[in-house]
Amino acid sequence: MSAESISEVMRDPVRPAAASLSEEKRTITVAVAGNPNSGKSTLINAIAGTRLHVGNWPGVTVEKKEALFEYEVKLIKLVDLPGTYSLSPYTQEEIITRDYLVHEMPDVIIDVMDATNLERNLYLTVQLLELDIPVIMALNMYDEAEKKGYTIDSNMMEEMLGVKIVPTIATRKAGLHDLLKAVVKLVDDPSSHHPKKLNYGEDIESAVSAVEKQLKDSYPSLAEKYPLRWLAFKFMEEDEHVQSELKISGDVLLIEDAVRHLKKAHEEDMESIMADARYAQAAGLTREVLKRPELRKTDLTEKIDRIALNRFLGIPLFLAAMWFMFKLTFDVSKPLGDWMNALTFGPFKRWAEALVGLIHAPAWMSSLVTDGVIAGVGSVLVFVPVIFAMMFFITFLEGSGYMARAAFVMDRAMHSIGLHGKSFIPMLLGFGCNVPAIYATRTLENQRDKALTALLIPLMSCGARLPVYVVFIGAFFPAYAGTVLWSLYVMGIALAIVMGLIFKRTLFKGEAPMFIMELPPYRLPSFKSLMIHTWEKGKHFLIKAGTYILAVSILVWFLLNLPWGVESKKDSYLGQVGQVVAPVLKPLGFGSWEAASSLMAGVIAKEIVVGTMGEIYVKKTGEEQSAVKPAFTADLIEIGTSFTTALRNSAENVFSTFGISSLSTKEDEKRSGLKSVLRTTFTPLSAYAFIVFVLLYMPCVVVAIAMRQEFGTWKWFGISFAYQMALAWLMAFVIYQGGTLLGIGG
Amino acid sequence: MNLSMLKPGERGTITKIGALGPLKRRLMDMGVLVGEDVKVEKVAPLGDPIEVTIKHYNLSLRKKEAEGISVEVAK
Ligand SMILES: Nc1nc2c(ncn2[C@@H]2O[C@H](COP(=O)(O)OP(=O)(O)OP(=O)(O)O)[C@@H](O)[C@H]2O)c(=O)[nH]1
Ligand SMILES: [Mg+2]
């Protein structure tokens, strides 16, 4: 498995267009199945050049994804499936996998094995073989197995199973060429596949053949549609899913007879008997082919966990890690954000004005472009560096294996609010964006868990809220930026706990779910994959800014400038609505129509709050900014030099965050128009109340749609909307009124 | 004696799985079987769940779930 042979594969990129060209060519459908976290998605990404979500924790992939590409004049469709430990489905995404394999009957299954975990992975292999679909095994994570000193006799394993086995290292793209060759060979010559029939012991075998015969006689149509042996086993195991789906109930006399006999002999229920029999096969195979070193070294994972999961240090370390993450996010991205801000409201705005002037557009058009589009989209784009920094850290957390530890450390706390440690993962993802977090609730075992988690996710402060915080913190709390930011995230978490407790006692009475989870070893994500997946996450923000926020900015501009010819923004449509709402917000310290209007616009997406404020407030200072008009080339030079300074500053800030040095002398802050205007209309206290309100008030429209999709009803969104509005108002009220009473009014 | 009573570092052999239904199935699918050796590695900072090694990999489960797993402590 040399790297060269694999690079050949990669020179054949995915060519979706070719799909239609070669219609007459049959597409080979290859299902990629295996245990959770065995590297299925990584493998597909490496082969087909896709960018499927990967992460070092079980349950990353939650729905089936396809990748189409050409290989040796064949069209191959790889189907990424959610990981599963067994074919008796347990979570929703495991059902997806099982149903796909049984109903769609792919041409080949690539069984991706974690070579460091042979026995448990073979337990699934044994079940896949029952399906009568040709199987090829990818012995993945081969590097880690070797590092552990394992030797695996794959020739012997091939012989014992009658299945082709290819060692692979998906992260290094090793072995993939051989794997694809094996797939093509198998499809070209199906007779080359001679899987050994695994013998589960005499009594089970005789029972299963009796059942098989019975099924064949009584349900010939079923026997044609499904692999008979598999079907027989499922009946014996009394798999409810299969039984209800096939609508077989009555004529099961013979099955019962065979099963009763077995149960009596083993003094066990049928499922346990089968699990034992299958594991016996897996264990037998493992014993034959795997040699472990006599002496086990303590590996890196153990060493890290001794500290990360330490009884006393575990939780403080977790909180500190989060704090550092937010502080670094803020410090590193700030100079770059300032740079983009200067760029947008300096040169870009000037160029746009010049352009509009050039085509002699009417004044309203020029205002639409500069005050609407540039102020709206621009003030959001400024946050690209912050968002990307945040996504970078989340990607790192996901790739390192700390996510699963966070679930482990936090489970007790989560349990007390009726949740699951695993709910913690969607919640952490929620810090990036609530939308994928809502979808990630799929990894949870039952509906109750999913719904409760989804209700609390909006309290996790997503990337879109960051722009609002950044503006306000920059204007009011520059000296304590990291701490104030951290306080917001912590407040979100704390309120999630409180709300969880309330929901547990009201909406979600009943048993809390179980917690059984594999803890993967720590892994260092490669720089390249960090970049790719950070980009994949951040891209959504860019697309959103380019489409959605652009459209809304234009809409907001119109709402701010209609009825036609309004003198003051206050009398515009948005302003009028703002005036109606403002009194409600008065006790919170920001009862101005400007604040109210911005919050209303932010319902669509929270970043828009800033954009709208940009449009409402900045106008007033717009004139002074465009007083001097440097030449185009001077602009370009300035952009370049200021960018290098910004880069240098953010690099320096990395060190100062860790207290290594405080080189970065605080540069005299470039006065961004919005910040200075804000300082005249808010006090630090009301500013804090305002950002808390932004943190809490209703999830954005996209989250609403995601909730609707996941649960098939508006119910959960409705509850979420109601409680969040109430909570936002209450918290802002407490902060503002409490602060005023204590005299922190400022 | 059940699995939740073992201290970090202690080992045992599973003698019975008392759980029922989906919980039992899940445990068995993950390799928690009668006759298997388990070692308790850690207890989470807040006292629950616990981390064990079984079949050479790390599994975490709650004490409540571990209570249903009877073990015989290895000397
Ligand atoms: N060392 C090593 N790490 C690997 C290899 N293949 C995958 N990984 C890592 O294993 C982790 C899991 O990879 P994924 O591709 O997300 O696994 P998956 O099978 O798709 O997982 P689920 O979607 O949760 O079922 C990631 O951190 C990968 O970087 C390999 O061959 N060697
Ligand atoms: Mg995956």
mmCIF file of N, CA and C and ligand atoms in Angstrom, chain A residues 32-45 52-62 80-84 93 112-113 139-145 168-174 398-401 443 520-526 529, ligand 1:
data_model
loop_
_atom_site.group_PDB
_atom_site.id
_atom_site.type_symbol
_atom_site.label_atom_id
_atom_site.label_comp_id
_atom_site.label_asym_id
_atom_site.label_seq_id
_atom_site.Cartn_x
_atom_site.Cartn_y
_atom_site.Cartn_z
ATOM 1 N N VAL A 32 -20.746 1.852 2.261
ATOM 2 C CA VAL A 32 -19.616 1.867 3.182
ATOM 3 C C VAL A 32 -20.190 1.794 4.591
ATOM 4 N N ALA A 33 -20.013 0.642 5.210
ATOM 5 C CA ALA A 33 -20.606 0.432 6.528
ATOM 6 C C ALA A 33 -19.513 0.080 7.529
ATOM 7 N N GLY A 34 -19.848 0.119 8.780
ATOM 8 C CA GLY A 34 -18.870 -0.237 9.804
ATOM 9 C C GLY A 34 -19.252 0.336 11.148
ATOM 10 N N ASN A 35 -18.452 0.055 12.140
ATOM 11 C CA ASN A 35 -18.680 0.598 13.480
ATOM 12 C C ASN A 35 -18.593 2.118 13.451
ATOM 13 N N PRO A 36 -19.211 2.791 14.397
ATOM 14 C CA PRO A 36 -19.034 4.234 14.492
ATOM 15 C C PRO A 36 -17.554 4.571 14.676
ATOM 16 N N ASN A 37 -17.153 5.674 14.109
ATOM 17 C CA ASN A 37 -15.793 6.193 14.280
ATOM 18 C C ASN A 37 -14.701 5.282 13.724
ATOM 19 N N SER A 38 -15.029 4.425 12.773
ATOM 20 C CA SER A 38 -13.996 3.554 12.219
ATOM 21 C C SER A 38 -13.298 4.203 11.024
ATOM 22 N N GLY A 39 -13.793 5.339 10.593
ATOM 23 C CA GLY A 39 -13.128 6.073 9.511
ATOM 24 C C GLY A 39 -13.818 5.956 8.166
ATOM 25 N N LYS A 40 -15.116 5.681 8.161
ATOM 26 C CA LYS A 40 -15.840 5.528 6.906
ATOM 27 C C LYS A 40 -15.867 6.825 6.101
ATOM 28 N N SER A 41 -16.235 7.898 6.762
ATOM 29 C CA SER A 41 -16.342 9.169 6.036
ATOM 30 C C SER A 41 -14.970 9.641 5.580
ATOM 31 N N THR A 42 -13.958 9.431 6.418
ATOM 32 C CA THR A 42 -12.601 9.801 6.031
ATOM 33 C C THR A 42 -12.191 9.026 4.781
ATOM 34 N N LEU A 43 -12.524 7.768 4.766
ATOM 35 C CA LEU A 43 -12.187 6.909 3.628
ATOM 36 C C LEU A 43 -12.839 7.420 2.344
ATOM 37 N N ILE A 44 -14.101 7.765 2.431
ATOM 38 C CA ILE A 44 -14.804 8.248 1.240
ATOM 39 C C ILE A 44 -14.234 9.589 0.792
ATOM 40 N N ASN A 45 -13.970 10.458 1.752
ATOM 41 C CA ASN A 45 -13.348 11.736 1.395
ATOM 42 C C ASN A 45 -12.032 11.512 0.671
ATOM 43 N N LEU A 52 -17.100 15.235 3.322
ATOM 44 C CA LEU A 52 -18.079 14.791 4.314
ATOM 45 C C LEU A 52 -17.564 15.112 5.704
ATOM 46 N N HIS A 53 -18.505 15.341 6.582
ATOM 47 C CA HIS A 53 -18.165 15.692 7.957
ATOM 48 C C HIS A 53 -17.463 14.521 8.653
ATOM 49 N N VAL A 54 -16.279 14.771 9.190
ATOM 50 C CA VAL A 54 -15.613 13.750 10.006
ATOM 51 C C VAL A 54 -15.314 14.329 11.374
ATOM 52 N N GLY A 55 -15.163 13.476 12.329
ATOM 53 C CA GLY A 55 -14.838 13.924 13.679
ATOM 54 C C GLY A 55 -14.471 12.711 14.488
ATOM 55 N N ASN A 56 -13.647 12.917 15.505
ATOM 56 C CA ASN A 56 -13.184 11.778 16.277
ATOM 57 C C ASN A 56 -14.117 11.484 17.453
ATOM 58 N N TRP A 57 -15.326 11.139 17.163
ATOM 59 C CA TRP A 57 -16.280 10.659 18.165
ATOM 60 C C TRP A 57 -17.337 9.836 17.442
ATOM 61 N N PRO A 58 -17.933 8.895 18.150
ATOM 62 C CA PRO A 58 -18.899 8.031 17.481
ATOM 63 C C PRO A 58 -20.199 8.775 17.198
ATOM 64 N N GLY A 59 -20.703 8.620 15.998
ATOM 65 C CA GLY A 59 -21.985 9.237 15.665
ATOM 66 C C GLY A 59 -21.882 10.535 14.897
ATOM 67 N N VAL A 60 -20.819 10.722 14.130
ATOM 68 C CA VAL A 60 -20.681 11.961 13.353
ATOM 69 C C VAL A 60 -21.667 11.957 12.193
ATOM 70 N N THR A 61 -21.633 10.882 11.416
ATOM 71 C CA THR A 61 -22.524 10.798 10.261
ATOM 72 C C THR A 61 -23.902 10.364 10.743
ATOM 73 N N VAL A 62 -24.916 11.152 10.415
ATOM 74 C CA VAL A 62 -26.256 10.799 10.883
ATOM 75 C C VAL A 62 -27.229 10.535 9.747
ATOM 76 N N ASP A 80 -22.027 6.643 2.064
ATOM 77 C CA ASP A 80 -21.568 6.744 3.452
ATOM 78 C C ASP A 80 -22.764 6.511 4.377
ATOM 79 N N LEU A 81 -22.610 5.572 5.276
ATOM 80 C CA LEU A 81 -23.717 5.253 6.176
ATOM 81 C C LEU A 81 -23.338 5.600 7.605
ATOM 82 N N PRO A 82 -24.319 5.919 8.435
ATOM 83 C CA PRO A 82 -24.026 6.134 9.846
ATOM 84 C C PRO A 82 -23.418 4.865 10.453
ATOM 85 N N GLY A 83 -22.480 5.051 11.360
ATOM 86 C CA GLY A 83 -21.840 3.893 11.971
ATOM 87 C C GLY A 83 -22.814 3.109 12.841
ATOM 88 N N THR A 84 -22.586 1.822 12.933
ATOM 89 C CA THR A 84 -23.469 0.999 13.743
ATOM 90 C C THR A 84 -22.693 -0.167 14.349
ATOM 91 N N GLU A 93 -30.182 6.653 13.576
ATOM 92 C CA GLU A 93 -29.270 6.598 12.426
ATOM 93 C C GLU A 93 -28.815 5.178 12.145
ATOM 94 N N VAL A 112 -15.778 -1.101 6.790
ATOM 95 C CA VAL A 112 -14.616 -0.390 7.317
ATOM 96 C C VAL A 112 -14.404 -0.797 8.771
ATOM 97 N N MET A 113 -13.252 -1.421 9.014
ATOM 98 C CA MET A 113 -12.958 -1.950 10.342
ATOM 99 C C MET A 113 -11.939 -1.058 11.031
ATOM 100 N N LEU A 139 -9.319 -2.883 6.355
ATOM 101 C CA LEU A 139 -8.741 -2.936 7.704
ATOM 102 C C LEU A 139 -8.127 -1.571 7.977
ATOM 103 N N ASN A 140 -8.984 -0.656 8.403
ATOM 104 C CA ASN A 140 -8.566 0.750 8.518
ATOM 105 C C ASN A 140 -7.844 1.004 9.840
ATOM 106 N N MET A 141 -7.269 2.199 9.959
ATOM 107 C CA MET A 141 -6.500 2.572 11.150
ATOM 108 C C MET A 141 -5.343 1.599 11.334
ATOM 109 N N TYR A 142 -4.855 1.117 10.224
ATOM 110 C CA TYR A 142 -3.782 0.140 10.277
ATOM 111 C C TYR A 142 -2.552 0.737 10.958
ATOM 112 N N ASP A 143 -2.340 2.027 10.729
ATOM 113 C CA ASP A 143 -1.205 2.716 11.369
ATOM 114 C C ASP A 143 -1.290 2.622 12.888
ATOM 115 N N GLU A 144 -2.493 2.821 13.411
ATOM 116 C CA GLU A 144 -2.631 2.800 14.869
ATOM 117 C C GLU A 144 -2.455 1.390 15.421
ATOM 118 N N ALA A 145 -2.937 0.416 14.668
ATOM 119 C CA ALA A 145 -2.775 -0.966 15.105
ATOM 120 C C ALA A 145 -1.291 -1.323 15.162
ATOM 121 N N THR A 168 -5.913 -0.480 5.188
ATOM 122 C CA THR A 168 -5.957 0.912 4.718
ATOM 123 C C THR A 168 -5.597 1.874 5.855
ATOM 124 N N ILE A 169 -5.134 3.043 5.444
ATOM 125 C CA ILE A 169 -4.986 4.159 6.388
ATOM 126 C C ILE A 169 -5.677 5.344 5.716
ATOM 127 N N ALA A 170 -6.920 5.547 6.046
ATOM 128 C CA ALA A 170 -7.726 6.534 5.320
ATOM 129 C C ALA A 170 -7.147 7.936 5.438
ATOM 130 N N THR A 171 -6.598 8.261 6.594
ATOM 131 C CA THR A 171 -6.081 9.623 6.778
ATOM 132 C C THR A 171 -4.863 9.893 5.898
ATOM 133 N N ARG A 172 -4.131 8.841 5.552
ATOM 134 C CA ARG A 172 -2.966 9.042 4.678
ATOM 135 C C ARG A 172 -3.219 8.554 3.268
ATOM 136 N N LYS A 173 -4.441 8.245 2.970
ATOM 137 C CA LYS A 173 -4.828 7.772 1.648
ATOM 138 C C LYS A 173 -4.061 6.528 1.229
ATOM 139 N N ALA A 174 -3.732 5.692 2.158
ATOM 140 C CA ALA A 174 -2.974 4.490 1.826
ATOM 141 C C ALA A 174 -3.910 3.294 1.705
ATOM 142 N N GLU A 398 -13.591 18.677 17.731
ATOM 143 C CA GLU A 398 -14.219 17.499 17.148
ATOM 144 C C GLU A 398 -13.187 16.472 16.726
ATOM 145 N N GLY A 399 -12.119 16.951 16.110
ATOM 146 C CA GLY A 399 -11.130 16.033 15.557
ATOM 147 C C GLY A 399 -10.236 15.407 16.606
ATOM 148 N N SER A 400 -10.097 16.073 17.748
ATOM 149 C CA SER A 400 -9.128 15.605 18.726
ATOM 150 C C SER A 400 -9.636 14.433 19.559
ATOM 151 N N GLY A 401 -10.938 14.359 19.743
ATOM 152 C CA GLY A 401 -11.462 13.307 20.599
ATOM 153 C C GLY A 401 -11.931 13.874 21.937
ATOM 154 N N THR A 443 -28.198 11.687 16.932
ATOM 155 C CA THR A 443 -27.391 10.638 17.553
ATOM 156 C C THR A 443 -27.989 10.211 18.889
ATOM 157 N N PRO A 520 -13.185 7.241 22.157
ATOM 158 C CA PRO A 520 -12.136 6.989 21.173
ATOM 159 C C PRO A 520 -10.796 7.509 21.678
ATOM 160 N N PRO A 521 -9.680 7.003 21.146
ATOM 161 C CA PRO A 521 -8.389 7.560 21.530
ATOM 162 C C PRO A 521 -8.243 8.989 20.998
ATOM 163 N N TYR A 522 -7.393 9.770 21.648
ATOM 164 C CA TYR A 522 -7.124 11.105 21.117
ATOM 165 C C TYR A 522 -6.412 10.990 19.791
ATOM 166 N N ARG A 523 -6.719 11.889 18.897
ATOM 167 C CA ARG A 523 -6.035 11.917 17.609
ATOM 168 C C ARG A 523 -5.714 13.361 17.275
ATOM 169 N N LEU A 524 -4.583 13.544 16.618
ATOM 170 C CA LEU A 524 -4.233 14.903 16.208
ATOM 171 C C LEU A 524 -4.740 15.117 14.791
ATOM 172 N N PRO A 525 -5.721 15.997 14.616
ATOM 173 C CA PRO A 525 -6.223 16.207 13.261
ATOM 174 C C PRO A 525 -5.133 16.853 12.404
ATOM 175 N N SER A 526 -5.064 16.461 11.156
ATOM 176 C CA SER A 526 -4.038 17.061 10.290
ATOM 177 C C SER A 526 -4.420 18.500 9.976
ATOM 178 N N SER A 529 -6.875 18.770 7.106
ATOM 179 C CA SER A 529 -8.272 18.453 7.363
ATOM 180 C C SER A 529 -8.904 19.507 8.271
HETATM 181 N N1 LIG C 1 -4.786 7.200 12.603
HETATM 182 C C1 LIG C 1 -5.834 7.066 11.781
HETATM 183 N N2 LIG C 1 -6.935 7.799 12.012
HETATM 184 C C2 LIG C 1 -7.978 7.651 11.171
HETATM 185 C C3 LIG C 1 -7.949 6.750 10.075
HETATM 186 N N3 LIG C 1 -9.131 6.817 9.443
HETATM 187 C C4 LIG C 1 -9.875 7.722 10.100
HETATM 188 N N4 LIG C 1 -9.186 8.240 11.145
HETATM 189 C C5 LIG C 1 -9.681 9.207 12.127
HETATM 190 O O1 LIG C 1 -10.752 8.586 12.804
HETATM 191 C C6 LIG C 1 -11.759 9.528 13.173
HETATM 192 C C7 LIG C 1 -13.116 9.088 12.723
HETATM 193 O O2 LIG C 1 -13.253 9.231 11.343
HETATM 194 P P1 LIG C 1 -14.668 9.363 10.612
HETATM 195 O O3 LIG C 1 -14.382 9.254 9.147
HETATM 196 O O4 LIG C 1 -15.428 10.528 11.086
HETATM 197 O O5 LIG C 1 -15.387 8.025 11.114
HETATM 198 P P2 LIG C 1 -16.804 7.454 10.688
HETATM 199 O O6 LIG C 1 -16.619 5.988 10.552
HETATM 200 O O7 LIG C 1 -17.336 8.169 9.513
HETATM 201 O O8 LIG C 1 -17.633 7.734 11.993
HETATM 202 P P3 LIG C 1 -19.238 7.884 12.188
HETATM 203 O O9 LIG C 1 -19.725 8.789 11.136
HETATM 204 O O10 LIG C 1 -19.345 8.451 13.570
HETATM 205 O O11 LIG C 1 -19.785 6.511 12.107
HETATM 206 C C8 LIG C 1 -11.299 10.855 12.596
HETATM 207 O O12 LIG C 1 -10.674 11.574 13.630
HETATM 208 C C9 LIG C 1 -10.292 10.452 11.528
HETATM 209 O O13 LIG C 1 -9.309 11.446 11.341
HETATM 210 C C10 LIG C 1 -6.740 5.966 9.871
HETATM 211 O O14 LIG C 1 -6.631 5.150 8.954
HETATM 212 N N5 LIG C 1 -5.735 6.186 10.751
#
